[in-house]
Coordinates of C-alpha atoms and ligand atoms in Angstrom, one line a residue:
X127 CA 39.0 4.9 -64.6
X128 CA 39.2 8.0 -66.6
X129 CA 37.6 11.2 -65.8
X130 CA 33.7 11.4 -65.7
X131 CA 32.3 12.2 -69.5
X132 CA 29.7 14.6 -70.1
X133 CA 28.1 13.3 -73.3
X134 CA 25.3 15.0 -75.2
X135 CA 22.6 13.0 -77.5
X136 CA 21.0 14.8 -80.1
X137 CA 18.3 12.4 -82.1
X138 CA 15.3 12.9 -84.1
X139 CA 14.1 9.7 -81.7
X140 CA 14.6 7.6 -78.9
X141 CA 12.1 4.6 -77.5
X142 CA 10.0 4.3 -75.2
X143 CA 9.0 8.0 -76.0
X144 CA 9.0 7.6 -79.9
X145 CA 10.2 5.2 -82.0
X146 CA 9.7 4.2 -86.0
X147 CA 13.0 2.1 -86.7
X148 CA 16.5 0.9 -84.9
X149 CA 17.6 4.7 -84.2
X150 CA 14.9 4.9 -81.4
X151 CA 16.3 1.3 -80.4
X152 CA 19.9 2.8 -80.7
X153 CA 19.3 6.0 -78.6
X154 CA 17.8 4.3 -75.6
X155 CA 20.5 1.7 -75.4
X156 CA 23.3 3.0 -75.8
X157 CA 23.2 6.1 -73.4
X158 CA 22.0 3.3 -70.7
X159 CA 25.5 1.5 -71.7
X160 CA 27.6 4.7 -71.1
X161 CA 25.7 5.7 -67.6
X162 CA 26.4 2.2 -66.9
X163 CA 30.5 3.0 -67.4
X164 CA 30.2 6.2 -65.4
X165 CA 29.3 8.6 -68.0
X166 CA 26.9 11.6 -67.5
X167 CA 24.3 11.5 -70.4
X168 CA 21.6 13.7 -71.7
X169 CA 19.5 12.8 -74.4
X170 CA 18.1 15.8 -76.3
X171 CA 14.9 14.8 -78.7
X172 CA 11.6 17.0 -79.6
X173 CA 8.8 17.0 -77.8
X174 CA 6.8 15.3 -80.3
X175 CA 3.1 15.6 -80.3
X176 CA 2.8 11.5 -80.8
X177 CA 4.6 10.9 -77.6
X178 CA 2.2 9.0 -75.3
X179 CA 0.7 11.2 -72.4
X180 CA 1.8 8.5 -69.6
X181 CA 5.5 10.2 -70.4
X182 CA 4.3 13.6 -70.8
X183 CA 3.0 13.5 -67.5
X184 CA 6.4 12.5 -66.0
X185 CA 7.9 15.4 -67.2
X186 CA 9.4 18.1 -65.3
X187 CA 9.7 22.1 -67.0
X188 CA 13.0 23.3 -66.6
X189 CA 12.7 26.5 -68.5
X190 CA 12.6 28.6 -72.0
X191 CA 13.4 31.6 -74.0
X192 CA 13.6 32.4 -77.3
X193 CA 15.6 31.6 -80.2
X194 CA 16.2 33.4 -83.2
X195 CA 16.5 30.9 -86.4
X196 CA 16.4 31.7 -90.0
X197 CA 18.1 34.5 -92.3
X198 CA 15.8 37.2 -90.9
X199 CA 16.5 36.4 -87.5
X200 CA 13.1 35.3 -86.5
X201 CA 12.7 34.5 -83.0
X202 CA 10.9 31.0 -81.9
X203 CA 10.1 29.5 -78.1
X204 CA 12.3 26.9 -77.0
X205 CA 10.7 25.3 -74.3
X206 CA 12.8 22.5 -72.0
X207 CA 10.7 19.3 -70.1
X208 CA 12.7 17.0 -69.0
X209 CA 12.5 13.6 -67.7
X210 CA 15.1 11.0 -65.9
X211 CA 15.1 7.2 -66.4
X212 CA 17.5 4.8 -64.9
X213 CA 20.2 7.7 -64.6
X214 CA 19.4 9.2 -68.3
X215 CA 18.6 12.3 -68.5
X216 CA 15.8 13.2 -71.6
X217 CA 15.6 16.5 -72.4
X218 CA 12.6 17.4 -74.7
X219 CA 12.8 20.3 -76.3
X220 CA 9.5 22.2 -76.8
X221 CA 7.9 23.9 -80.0
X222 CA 4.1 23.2 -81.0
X223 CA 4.8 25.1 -84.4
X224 CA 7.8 22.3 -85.5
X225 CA 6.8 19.5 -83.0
X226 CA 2.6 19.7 -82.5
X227 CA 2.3 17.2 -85.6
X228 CA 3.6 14.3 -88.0
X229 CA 4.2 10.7 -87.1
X230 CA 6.8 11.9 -85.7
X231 CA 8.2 12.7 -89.4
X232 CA 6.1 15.1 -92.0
X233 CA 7.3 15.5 -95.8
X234 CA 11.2 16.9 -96.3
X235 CA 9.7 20.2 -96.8
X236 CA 8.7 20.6 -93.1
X237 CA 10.8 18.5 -91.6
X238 CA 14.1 20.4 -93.3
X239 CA 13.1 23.4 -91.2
X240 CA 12.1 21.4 -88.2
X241 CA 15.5 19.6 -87.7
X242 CA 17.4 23.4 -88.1
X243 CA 15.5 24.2 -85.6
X244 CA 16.0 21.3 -83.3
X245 CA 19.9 21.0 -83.9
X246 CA 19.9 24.5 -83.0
X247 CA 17.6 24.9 -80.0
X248 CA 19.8 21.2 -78.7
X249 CA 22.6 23.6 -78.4
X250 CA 21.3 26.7 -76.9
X251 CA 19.2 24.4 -74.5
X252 CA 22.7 22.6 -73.3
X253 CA 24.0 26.4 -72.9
X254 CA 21.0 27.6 -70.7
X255 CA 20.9 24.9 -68.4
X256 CA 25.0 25.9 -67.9
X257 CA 25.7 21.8 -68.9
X258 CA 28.9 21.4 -70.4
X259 CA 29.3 18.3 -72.7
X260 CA 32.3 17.0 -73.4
X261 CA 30.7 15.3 -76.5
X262 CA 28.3 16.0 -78.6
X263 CA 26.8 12.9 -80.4
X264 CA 24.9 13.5 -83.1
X265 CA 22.8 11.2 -85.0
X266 CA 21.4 10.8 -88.6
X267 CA 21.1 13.6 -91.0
X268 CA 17.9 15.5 -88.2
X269 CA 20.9 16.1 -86.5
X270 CA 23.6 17.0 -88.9
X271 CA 23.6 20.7 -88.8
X272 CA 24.8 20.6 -84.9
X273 CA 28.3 20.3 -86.2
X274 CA 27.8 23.3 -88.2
X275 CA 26.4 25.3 -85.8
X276 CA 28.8 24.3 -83.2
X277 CA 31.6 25.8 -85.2
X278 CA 29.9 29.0 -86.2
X279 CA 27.0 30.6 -84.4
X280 CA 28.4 29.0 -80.7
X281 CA 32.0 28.2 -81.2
X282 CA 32.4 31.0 -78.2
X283 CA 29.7 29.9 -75.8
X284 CA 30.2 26.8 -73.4
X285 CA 29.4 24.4 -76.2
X286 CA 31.2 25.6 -78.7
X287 CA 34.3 23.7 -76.0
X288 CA 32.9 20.4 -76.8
X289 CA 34.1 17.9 -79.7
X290 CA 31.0 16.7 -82.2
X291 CA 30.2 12.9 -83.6
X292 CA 28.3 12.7 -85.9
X293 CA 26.5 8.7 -86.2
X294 CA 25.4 7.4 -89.7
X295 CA 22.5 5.0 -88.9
X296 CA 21.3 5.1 -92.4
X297 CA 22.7 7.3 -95.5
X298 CA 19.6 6.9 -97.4
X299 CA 18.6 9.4 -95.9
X300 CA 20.6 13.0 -96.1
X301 CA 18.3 16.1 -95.7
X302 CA 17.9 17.4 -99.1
X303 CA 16.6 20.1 -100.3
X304 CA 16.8 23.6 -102.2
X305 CA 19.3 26.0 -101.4
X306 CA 17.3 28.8 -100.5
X307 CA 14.8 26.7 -98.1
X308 CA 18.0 25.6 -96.3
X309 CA 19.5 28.8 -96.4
X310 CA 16.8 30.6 -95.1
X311 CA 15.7 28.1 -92.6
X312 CA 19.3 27.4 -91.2
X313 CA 20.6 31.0 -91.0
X314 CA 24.1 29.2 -91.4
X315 CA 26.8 31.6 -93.6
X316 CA 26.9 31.6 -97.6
X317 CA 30.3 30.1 -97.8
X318 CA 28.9 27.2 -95.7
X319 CA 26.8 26.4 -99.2
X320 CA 29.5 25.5 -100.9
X321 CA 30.9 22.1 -102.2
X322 CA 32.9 21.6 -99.5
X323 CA 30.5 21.5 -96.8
X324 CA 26.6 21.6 -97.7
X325 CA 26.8 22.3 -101.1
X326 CA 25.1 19.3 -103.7
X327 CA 24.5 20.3 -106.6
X328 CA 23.8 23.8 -108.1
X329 CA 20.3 23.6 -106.6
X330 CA 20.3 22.1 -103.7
X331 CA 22.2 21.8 -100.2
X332 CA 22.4 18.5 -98.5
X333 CA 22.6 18.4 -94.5
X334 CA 24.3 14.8 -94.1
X335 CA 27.0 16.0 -96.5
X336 CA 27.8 19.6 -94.2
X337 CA 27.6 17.2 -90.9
X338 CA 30.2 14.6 -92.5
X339 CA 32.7 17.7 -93.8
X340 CA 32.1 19.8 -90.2
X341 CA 31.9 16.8 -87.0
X342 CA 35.1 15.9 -85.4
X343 CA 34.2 11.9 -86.3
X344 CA 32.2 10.2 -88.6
X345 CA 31.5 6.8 -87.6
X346 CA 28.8 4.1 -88.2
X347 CA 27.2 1.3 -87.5
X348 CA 28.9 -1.4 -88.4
X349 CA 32.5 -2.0 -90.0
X350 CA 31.0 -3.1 -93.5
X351 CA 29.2 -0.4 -93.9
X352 CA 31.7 2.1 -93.3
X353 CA 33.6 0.4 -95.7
X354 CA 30.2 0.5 -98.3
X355 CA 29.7 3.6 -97.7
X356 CA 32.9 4.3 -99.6
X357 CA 31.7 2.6 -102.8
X358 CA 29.4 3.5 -105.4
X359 CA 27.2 1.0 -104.8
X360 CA 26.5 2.0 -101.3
X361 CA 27.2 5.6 -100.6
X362 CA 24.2 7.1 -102.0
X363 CA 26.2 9.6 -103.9
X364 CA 28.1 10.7 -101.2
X365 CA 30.9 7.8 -101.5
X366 CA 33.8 10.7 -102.9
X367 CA 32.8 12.9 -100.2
X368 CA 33.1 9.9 -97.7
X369 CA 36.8 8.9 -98.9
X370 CA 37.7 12.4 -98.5
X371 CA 37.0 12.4 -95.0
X372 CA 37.5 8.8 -94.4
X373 CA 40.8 9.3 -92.0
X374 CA 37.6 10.1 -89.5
X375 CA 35.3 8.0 -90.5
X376 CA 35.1 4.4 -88.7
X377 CA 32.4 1.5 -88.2
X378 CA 31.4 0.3 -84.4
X379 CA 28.3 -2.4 -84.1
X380 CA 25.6 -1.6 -82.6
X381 CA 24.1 -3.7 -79.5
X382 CA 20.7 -4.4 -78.1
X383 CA 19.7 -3.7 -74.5
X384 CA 19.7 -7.0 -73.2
X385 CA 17.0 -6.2 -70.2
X386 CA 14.8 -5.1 -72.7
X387 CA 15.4 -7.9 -74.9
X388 CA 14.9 -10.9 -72.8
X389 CA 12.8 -14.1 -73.4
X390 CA 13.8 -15.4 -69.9
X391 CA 12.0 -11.9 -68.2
X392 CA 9.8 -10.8 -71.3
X393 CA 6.5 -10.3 -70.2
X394 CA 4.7 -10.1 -73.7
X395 CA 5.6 -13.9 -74.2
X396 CA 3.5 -16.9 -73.9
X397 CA 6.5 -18.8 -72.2
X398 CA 9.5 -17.1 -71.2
X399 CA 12.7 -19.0 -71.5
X400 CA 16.5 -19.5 -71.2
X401 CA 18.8 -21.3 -73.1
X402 CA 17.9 -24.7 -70.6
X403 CA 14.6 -24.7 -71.9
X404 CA 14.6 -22.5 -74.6
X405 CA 13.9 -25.6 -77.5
X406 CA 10.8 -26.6 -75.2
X407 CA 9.5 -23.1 -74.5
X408 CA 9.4 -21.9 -78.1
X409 CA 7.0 -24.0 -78.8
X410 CA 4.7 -22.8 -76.9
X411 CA 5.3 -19.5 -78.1
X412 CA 5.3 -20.7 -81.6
X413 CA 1.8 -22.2 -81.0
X414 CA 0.2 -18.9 -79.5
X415 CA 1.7 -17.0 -81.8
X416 CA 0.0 -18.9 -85.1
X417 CA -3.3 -19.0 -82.3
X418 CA -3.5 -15.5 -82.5
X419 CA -2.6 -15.3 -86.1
X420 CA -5.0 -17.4 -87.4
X421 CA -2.1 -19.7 -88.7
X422 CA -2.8 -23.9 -89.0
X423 CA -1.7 -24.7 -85.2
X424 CA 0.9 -27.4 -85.5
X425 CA 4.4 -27.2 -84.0
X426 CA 5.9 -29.0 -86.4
X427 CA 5.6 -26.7 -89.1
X428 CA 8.5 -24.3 -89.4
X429 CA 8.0 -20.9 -88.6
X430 CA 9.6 -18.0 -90.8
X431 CA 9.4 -14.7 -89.1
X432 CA 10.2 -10.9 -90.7
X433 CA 9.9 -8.2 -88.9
X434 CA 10.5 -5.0 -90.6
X435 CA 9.6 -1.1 -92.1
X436 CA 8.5 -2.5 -95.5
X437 CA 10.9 -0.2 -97.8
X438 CA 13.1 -1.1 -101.0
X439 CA 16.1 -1.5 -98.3
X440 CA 14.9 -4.6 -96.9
X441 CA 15.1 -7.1 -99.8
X442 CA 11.3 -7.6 -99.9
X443 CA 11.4 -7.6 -103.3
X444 CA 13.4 -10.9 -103.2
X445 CA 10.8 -12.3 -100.4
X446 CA 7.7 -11.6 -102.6
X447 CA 9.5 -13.5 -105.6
X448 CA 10.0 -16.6 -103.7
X449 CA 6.8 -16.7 -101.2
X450 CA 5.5 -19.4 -103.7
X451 CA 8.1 -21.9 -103.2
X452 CA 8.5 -20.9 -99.8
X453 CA 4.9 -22.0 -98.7
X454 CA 5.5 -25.7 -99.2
X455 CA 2.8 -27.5 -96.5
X456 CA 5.2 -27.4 -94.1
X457 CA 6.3 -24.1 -93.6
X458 CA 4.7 -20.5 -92.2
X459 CA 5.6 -17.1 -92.7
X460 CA 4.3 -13.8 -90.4
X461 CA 5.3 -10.6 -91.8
X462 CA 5.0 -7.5 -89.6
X463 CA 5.4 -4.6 -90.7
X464 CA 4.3 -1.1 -92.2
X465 CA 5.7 0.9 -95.0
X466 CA 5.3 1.1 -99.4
X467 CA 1.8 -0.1 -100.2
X468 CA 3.2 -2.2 -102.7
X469 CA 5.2 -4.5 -100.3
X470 CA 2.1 -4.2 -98.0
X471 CA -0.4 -5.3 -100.6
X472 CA 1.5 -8.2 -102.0
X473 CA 1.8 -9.6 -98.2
X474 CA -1.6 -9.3 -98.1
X475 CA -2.3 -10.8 -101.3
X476 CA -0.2 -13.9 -100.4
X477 CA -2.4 -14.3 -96.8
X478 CA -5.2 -13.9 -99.0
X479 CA -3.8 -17.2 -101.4
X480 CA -1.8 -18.9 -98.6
X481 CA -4.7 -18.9 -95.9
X482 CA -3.6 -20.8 -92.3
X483 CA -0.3 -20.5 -93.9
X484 CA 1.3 -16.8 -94.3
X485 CA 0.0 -14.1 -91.8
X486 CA 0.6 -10.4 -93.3
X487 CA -0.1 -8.4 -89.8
X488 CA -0.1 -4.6 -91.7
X489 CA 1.1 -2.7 -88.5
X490 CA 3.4 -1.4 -86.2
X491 CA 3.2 -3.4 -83.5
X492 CA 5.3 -3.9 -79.9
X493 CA 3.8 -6.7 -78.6
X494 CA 3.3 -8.6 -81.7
X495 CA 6.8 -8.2 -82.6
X496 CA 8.1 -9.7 -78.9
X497 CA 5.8 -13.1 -79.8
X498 CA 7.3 -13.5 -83.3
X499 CA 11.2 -12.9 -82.5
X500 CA 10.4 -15.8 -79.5
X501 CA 7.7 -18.2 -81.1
X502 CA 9.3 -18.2 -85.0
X503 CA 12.1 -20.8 -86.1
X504 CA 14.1 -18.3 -88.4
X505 CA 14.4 -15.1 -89.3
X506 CA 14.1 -13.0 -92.8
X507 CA 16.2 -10.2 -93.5
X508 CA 17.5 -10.1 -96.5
X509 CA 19.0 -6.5 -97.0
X510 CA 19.9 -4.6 -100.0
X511 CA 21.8 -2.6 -97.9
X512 CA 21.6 -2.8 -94.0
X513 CA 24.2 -0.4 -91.8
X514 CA 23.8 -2.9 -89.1
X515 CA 20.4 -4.0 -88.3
X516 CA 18.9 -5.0 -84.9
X517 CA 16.1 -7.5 -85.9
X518 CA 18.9 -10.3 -86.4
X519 CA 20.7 -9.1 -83.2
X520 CA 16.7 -9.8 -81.2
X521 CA 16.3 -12.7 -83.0
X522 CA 19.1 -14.5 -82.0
X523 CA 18.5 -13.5 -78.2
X524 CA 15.8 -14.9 -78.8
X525 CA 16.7 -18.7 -80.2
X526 CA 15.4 -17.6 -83.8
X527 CA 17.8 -18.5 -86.8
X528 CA 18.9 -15.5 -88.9
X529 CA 18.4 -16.2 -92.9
X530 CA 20.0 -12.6 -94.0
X531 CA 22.2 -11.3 -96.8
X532 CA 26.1 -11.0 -96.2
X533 CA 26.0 -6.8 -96.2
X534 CA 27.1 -4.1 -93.8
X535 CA 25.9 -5.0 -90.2
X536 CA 24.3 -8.2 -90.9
X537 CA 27.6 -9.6 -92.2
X538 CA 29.6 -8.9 -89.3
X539 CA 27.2 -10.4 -86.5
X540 CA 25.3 -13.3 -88.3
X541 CA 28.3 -16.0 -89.3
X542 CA 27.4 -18.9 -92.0
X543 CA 26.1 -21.9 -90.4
X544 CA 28.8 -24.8 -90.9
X545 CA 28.1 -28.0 -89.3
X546 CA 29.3 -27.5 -86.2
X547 CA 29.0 -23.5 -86.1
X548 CA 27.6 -20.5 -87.0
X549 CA 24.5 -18.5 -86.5
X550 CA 22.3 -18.2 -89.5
X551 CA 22.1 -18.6 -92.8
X552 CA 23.7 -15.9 -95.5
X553 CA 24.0 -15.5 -99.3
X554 CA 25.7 -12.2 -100.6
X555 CA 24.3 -12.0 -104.3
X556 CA 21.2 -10.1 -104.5
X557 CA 18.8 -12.4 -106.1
X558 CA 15.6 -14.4 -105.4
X559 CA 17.0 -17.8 -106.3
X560 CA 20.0 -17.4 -103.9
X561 CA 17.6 -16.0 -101.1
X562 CA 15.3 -19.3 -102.1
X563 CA 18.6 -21.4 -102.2
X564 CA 19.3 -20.4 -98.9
X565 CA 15.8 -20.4 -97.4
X566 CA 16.1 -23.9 -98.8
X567 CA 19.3 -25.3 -96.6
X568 CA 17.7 -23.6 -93.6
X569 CA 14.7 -25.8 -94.3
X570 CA 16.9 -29.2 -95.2
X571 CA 18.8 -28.6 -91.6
X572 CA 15.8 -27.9 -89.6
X573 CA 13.7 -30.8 -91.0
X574 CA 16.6 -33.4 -91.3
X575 CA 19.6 -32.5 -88.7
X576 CA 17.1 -30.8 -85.7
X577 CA 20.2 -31.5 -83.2
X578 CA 22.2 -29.2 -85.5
X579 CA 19.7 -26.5 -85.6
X580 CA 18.9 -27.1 -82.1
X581 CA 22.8 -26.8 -81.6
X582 CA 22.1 -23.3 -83.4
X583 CA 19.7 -22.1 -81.1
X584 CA 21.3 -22.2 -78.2
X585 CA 24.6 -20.9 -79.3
X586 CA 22.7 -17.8 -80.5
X587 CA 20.9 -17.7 -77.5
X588 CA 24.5 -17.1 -75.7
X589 CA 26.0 -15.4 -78.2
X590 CA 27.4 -11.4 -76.5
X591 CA 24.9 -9.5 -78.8
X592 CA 24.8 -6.9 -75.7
X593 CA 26.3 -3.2 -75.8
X594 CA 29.3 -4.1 -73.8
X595 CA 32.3 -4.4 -75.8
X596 CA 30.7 -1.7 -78.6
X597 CA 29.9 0.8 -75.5
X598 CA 33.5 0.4 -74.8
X599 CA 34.7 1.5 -77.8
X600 CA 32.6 4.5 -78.5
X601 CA 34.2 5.0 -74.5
X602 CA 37.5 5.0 -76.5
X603 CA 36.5 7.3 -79.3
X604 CA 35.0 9.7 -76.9
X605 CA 38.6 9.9 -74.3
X606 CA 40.5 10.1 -77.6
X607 CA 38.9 13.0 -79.1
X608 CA 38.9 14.7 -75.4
X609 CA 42.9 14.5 -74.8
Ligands
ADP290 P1 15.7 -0.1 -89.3 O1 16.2 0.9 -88.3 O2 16.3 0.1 -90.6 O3 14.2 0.0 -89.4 P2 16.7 -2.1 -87.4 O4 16.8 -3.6 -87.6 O5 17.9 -1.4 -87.0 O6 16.1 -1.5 -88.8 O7 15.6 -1.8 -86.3 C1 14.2 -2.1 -86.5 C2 13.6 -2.0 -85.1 O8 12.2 -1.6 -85.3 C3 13.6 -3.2 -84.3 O9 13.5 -3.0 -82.9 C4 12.3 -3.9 -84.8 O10 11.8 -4.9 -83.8 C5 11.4 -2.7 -84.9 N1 10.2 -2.8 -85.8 C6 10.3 -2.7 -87.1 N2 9.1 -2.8 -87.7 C7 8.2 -3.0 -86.6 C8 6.8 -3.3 -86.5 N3 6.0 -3.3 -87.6 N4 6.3 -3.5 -85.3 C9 7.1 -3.5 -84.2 N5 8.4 -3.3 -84.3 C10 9.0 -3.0 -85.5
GLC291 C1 19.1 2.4 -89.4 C2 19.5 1.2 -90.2 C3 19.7 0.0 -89.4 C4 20.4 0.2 -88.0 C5 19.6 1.3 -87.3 C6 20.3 1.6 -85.9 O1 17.8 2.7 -89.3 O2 18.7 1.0 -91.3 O3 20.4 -1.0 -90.1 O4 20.4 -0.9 -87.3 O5 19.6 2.5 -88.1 O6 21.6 2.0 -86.1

């Protein structure tokens, strides 16, 4: 085996300490993967006011100082807690002025100088504890100034030694804002604001776009979506600046821990299961679920299950369009989920009209979500964009039939059911009557050809949707850029 890897984290959030999407999901997993192949890992998030006690109280204090940030060299606390869990180590780094609010996210305008702070205080923190990373992996645009600051204010302390990747998880998302705010909030150099680097237009910088131009590699998380990303369509505006720098910019899946992910030990089930028993046991799951739903009780009604933020990237759109035709006497849908009012209130409306039928459960909710990936038939996510997704990666663990669009990561893990094969159902045009369509040949296999869709079931249920093989080729990455 190679030589041992010292590789840094650096996340705006990681479960069980604070999670609001698949980066939380992401930053637990993976590291676990990588101590797992011998790798030394520290995880560096903010010690977030929201982060439940029980884990606050596990914490150990390994030290502070201050840090000067900003143009005028202000000086702010850096406090360091830190915590180790299953050979992770969590280092959380302290500030009640950034940290002490939000869910764990603010507004841009706070959270722009928040996120210089963190990406700064990650590296002087890895510095005062004398840790040397080999890699620094950095993800989303809360941590896309680390790059930056790696190659200026530290390029001759012990970190500036290490090589940086930076993760897209979601390019929606970039870190915008006015050049001044950034400027004065970052301290980073004036020719660092131009178009090269952080530069977006004559007003305002743009923090994924200076990450992208400054980290060693750009990858993402899934091989569509690195090749979206490139495209008009899908690149958010930064699609030029992404072919530029595309000779370092590659796609690797994501994975879901699989002990954290498993009907046959999950405790929040009604009935665990295995693939043996799974066809049995889901029923029994189904029927608690609609119990404590309020759903018609009656296993032989399909179940459709979504699970999701509810933003204008999931395709909920399309599912609102199509509830009607959807709710046929024989079929159920539970949505879960928090988000845009409007996506929220139209799930509620159609509980309201479909009563016993459709469940909208407004909320973000562990527990709930456990019960629906094992006691639902199929799944719902059908993406306008989606750089991998992790719902349809749980769902299948779990025995539940992906419906999802063909784009970035749901294309590459869910393949077209075909008689004989196959995981899910797909459709690639974005539009209500082929998400209906294919709702529709879901239905027509799972209420005339149940062998077949049981068939399906179990084939997901073994299908590798574990970290293994993706671990071993961020492994790869990390050797290459360290030769
Ligand atoms: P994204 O990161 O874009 O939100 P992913 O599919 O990568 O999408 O990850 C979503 C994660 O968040 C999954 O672990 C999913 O189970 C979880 N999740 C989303 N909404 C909720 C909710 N309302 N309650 C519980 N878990 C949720
Ligand atoms: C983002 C993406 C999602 C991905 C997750 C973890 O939030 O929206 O598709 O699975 O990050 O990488």
């Amino acid at each position: 085996m190679a030589e041992k890897r010292n590789i840094a984290f650096i996340g705006s959030e990681c479960y069980p300490f604070v999670k609001t999407g698949g980066l939380g999901d992401v930053m637990y997993a993976l590291p676990r993967a990588l101590v797992g192949e011998g790798c030394e890992v520290r995880v560096i998030i903010p010690l977030y006011a929201c982060i439940p006690q029980k884990y606050k109280d596990q914490m150990e204090y390994k030290g502070s100082f201050m840090m000067d940030l900003t143009l005028e060299g202000r000086t702010f606390f850096v406090g360091i807690m830190e915590l180790e869990k299953d050979g992770v180590i969590y280092d959380f780094v302290e500030n009640k002025e950034f940290f002490d609010w939000g869910n764990p996210y603010t507004g841009l305008w706070e959270d722009i100088p928040k996120y210089c702070y963190f990406a700064k205080a990650s590296l002087a923190i890895m510095n005062y504890l004398g840790w040397a990373p080999d890699i620094i992996h950095c993800h989303d645009w809360q941590a896309a100034l680390v790059p930056l600051y790696k190659r200026t204010k530290f390029w001759d302390t012990p970190v500036g030694a290490a090589k940086t990747i930076l993760t897209i998880h979601n390019l929606r998302f970039q870190g915008i804002c006015s050049i001044p705010h950034l400027k004065y909030w970052s301290g980073l150099r004036d020719d660092l604001f131009d178009y090269p680097v952080l530069k977006w237009n004559e007003q305002e910088a743009n923090m994924f776009k200076g990450g992208i131009a400054f980290a060693d590699r750009i990858t993402t998380v899934s091989e569509t979506y690195a090749q979206e990303i490139q495209t008009e369509a899908y690149g958010e505006g930064l699609d030029a600046h992404l072919r530029y720098h595309s000779p370092r910019l590659s796609g690797i899946v994501n994975g879901i821990d699989v002990d954290q992910w498993d009907p046959a030990a999950d405790q929040l089930l009604a009935a665990q299961y295995d693939v043996d028993n799974a066809i049995e046991r889901k029923k029994t799951n189904k029927t608690a679920l609609q119990e404590r739903l309020g759903l018609d009780q009656d296993e032989h009604k399909m179940v459709i299950g979504l699970v999701s933020r509810l933003t204008d990237q999931k395709g909920l759109d399309l599912v609102n369009a199509i509830v009607p035709q959807m709710i046929d006497g024989n079929t159920q849908l539970v949505v879960l989920g928090t988000g845009d009012p409007r996506y929220e209130n139209a799930f509620r409306y159609y509980e309201g009209e479909y009563k016993g039928s459709v469940c909208a459960y407004i909320s973000y909710n562990e527990q709930l979500a456990h019960l629906i990936y094992a006691g639902a038939d199929a799944f719902l996510v059908p993406s306008l964009f989606e750089p991998c997704g992790l719902t349809q990666l749980i769902a299948m663990r779990y025995g539940t039939v992906p419906i999802v669009r063909e784009t970035g990561g749901l294309k590459d893990t869910v393949l077209p059911f075909s008689g004989g094969d196959g995981n899910g159902f797909t459709f690639s045009w974005y539009d209500a009557d082929h998400l209906l369509g294919t709702v529709n040949d879901a239905k027509t296999v799972y209420f005339t050809d149940r062998y077949a869709w049981d068939e399906m079931v179990k084939r997901n249920m073994r299908k590798d949707v574990s970290w293994t093989s993706s671990a071993d080729k961020y492994l790869a990455l990390y050797d290459e850029l360290m030769q």
